[in-house]
Amino acid sequence: LIETPLSRHFLKMRLQLAVFDLDYTVWQPEMYQIHGPPSLVNISDLQPKRKRKNRTATQPIKKIGFGSIQKGKTVVDQHGTPITIFGGA
């Protein structure tokens, strides 16, 4: 190791800030796609309502990952988009 004035300066520096970009590695959607602060809601409130005209149910929302540790609840943004954590994350 060759010691120089610059290398001595870097050895004295301490890490003050570390930034980790976890978008789409731990959760989805990405931060720029989330509208407003998140809120905790009942999963049943996110299920599509039955259509009155033809009385057929629409497809239920598929669970992609985990949204909350509270049973029957999930995290959504202000537009109702579920924010989920990938399994194994």
Coordinates of C-alpha atoms in Angstrom, one line a residue:
L1 CA 0.0 0.0 0.0
I2 CA 1.4 3.3 -1.1
E3 CA 0.5 6.1 1.3
T4 CA -0.1 9.5 -0.1
P5 CA -1.6 12.7 1.5
L6 CA -4.9 11.9 -0.4
S7 CA -5.1 8.3 0.8
R8 CA -4.6 9.5 4.4
H9 CA -7.4 11.9 3.9
F10 CA -9.8 9.2 2.7
L11 CA -8.8 6.9 5.6
K12 CA -9.9 9.5 8.0
M13 CA -13.3 10.1 6.4
R14 CA -16.4 8.4 7.9
L15 CA -19.5 7.3 6.1
Q16 CA -22.2 9.9 6.9
L17 CA -25.0 8.7 4.5
A18 CA -25.8 5.5 2.6
V19 CA -28.6 5.3 0.1
F20 CA -30.2 2.0 -1.0
D21 CA -32.6 1.9 -3.9
L22 CA -35.1 -0.8 -3.0
D23 CA -37.7 0.0 -5.6
Y24 CA -38.9 -3.2 -7.3
T25 CA -36.3 -5.3 -5.4
V26 CA -38.3 -5.4 -2.1
W27 CA -41.7 -3.9 -3.0
Q28 CA -43.9 -2.8 -5.9
P29 CA -44.9 -0.5 -7.4
E30 CA -41.9 1.8 -7.6
M31 CA -41.8 4.9 -5.5
Y32 CA -42.5 7.2 -8.4
Q33 CA -45.7 5.2 -9.1
I34 CA -47.1 5.6 -5.6
H35 CA -49.6 8.4 -5.1
G36 CA -49.4 10.0 -1.7
P37 CA -48.7 8.4 1.7
P38 CA -49.7 4.8 2.2
S39 CA -52.7 3.7 4.3
L40 CA -53.8 0.3 5.8
V41 CA -57.2 -1.0 4.5
N42 CA -59.3 -4.1 4.6
I43 CA -58.6 -6.4 1.7
S44 CA -62.4 -6.9 1.2
D45 CA -62.6 -3.2 0.5
L46 CA -60.4 -3.7 -2.6
Q47 CA -62.4 -6.5 -4.1
P48 CA -64.4 -5.4 -7.2
K49 CA -68.1 -5.1 -6.7
R50 CA -70.6 -7.2 -8.7
K51 CA -72.0 -5.7 -11.8
R52 CA -75.7 -5.0 -11.5
K53 CA -76.6 -5.3 -15.2
N54 CA -75.5 -8.9 -15.9
R55 CA -75.0 -10.1 -12.3
T56 CA -71.5 -11.5 -13.1
A57 CA -68.6 -10.9 -10.7
T58 CA -65.4 -9.4 -12.0
Q59 CA -62.1 -11.2 -11.3
P60 CA -60.9 -10.8 -7.7
I61 CA -57.6 -9.0 -7.1
K62 CA -54.7 -11.4 -7.2
K63 CA -52.3 -11.3 -4.2
I64 CA -48.9 -10.8 -5.6
G65 CA -46.9 -10.5 -2.4
F66 CA -47.4 -9.3 1.2
G67 CA -48.9 -6.0 2.0
S68 CA -49.3 -6.2 5.8
I69 CA -48.6 -8.5 8.7
Q70 CA -52.2 -7.8 9.9
K71 CA -54.6 -10.5 8.8
G72 CA -57.1 -9.3 6.2
K73 CA -55.4 -6.0 5.6
T74 CA -53.1 -4.6 3.0
V75 CA -51.3 -1.3 2.3
V76 CA -52.4 0.9 -0.5
D77 CA -51.6 4.4 -1.9
Q78 CA -54.0 7.2 -2.1
H79 CA -55.5 5.9 -5.4
G80 CA -56.1 2.4 -3.9
T81 CA -53.1 0.8 -5.6
P82 CA -51.8 -2.1 -3.4
I83 CA -48.2 -1.8 -2.3
T84 CA -46.8 -5.3 -1.9
I85 CA -43.6 -6.8 -0.7
F86 CA -42.2 -9.6 -2.7
G87 CA -42.2 -13.0 -1.1
G88 CA -38.8 -13.8 0.4
A89 CA -37.8 -10.1 0.6

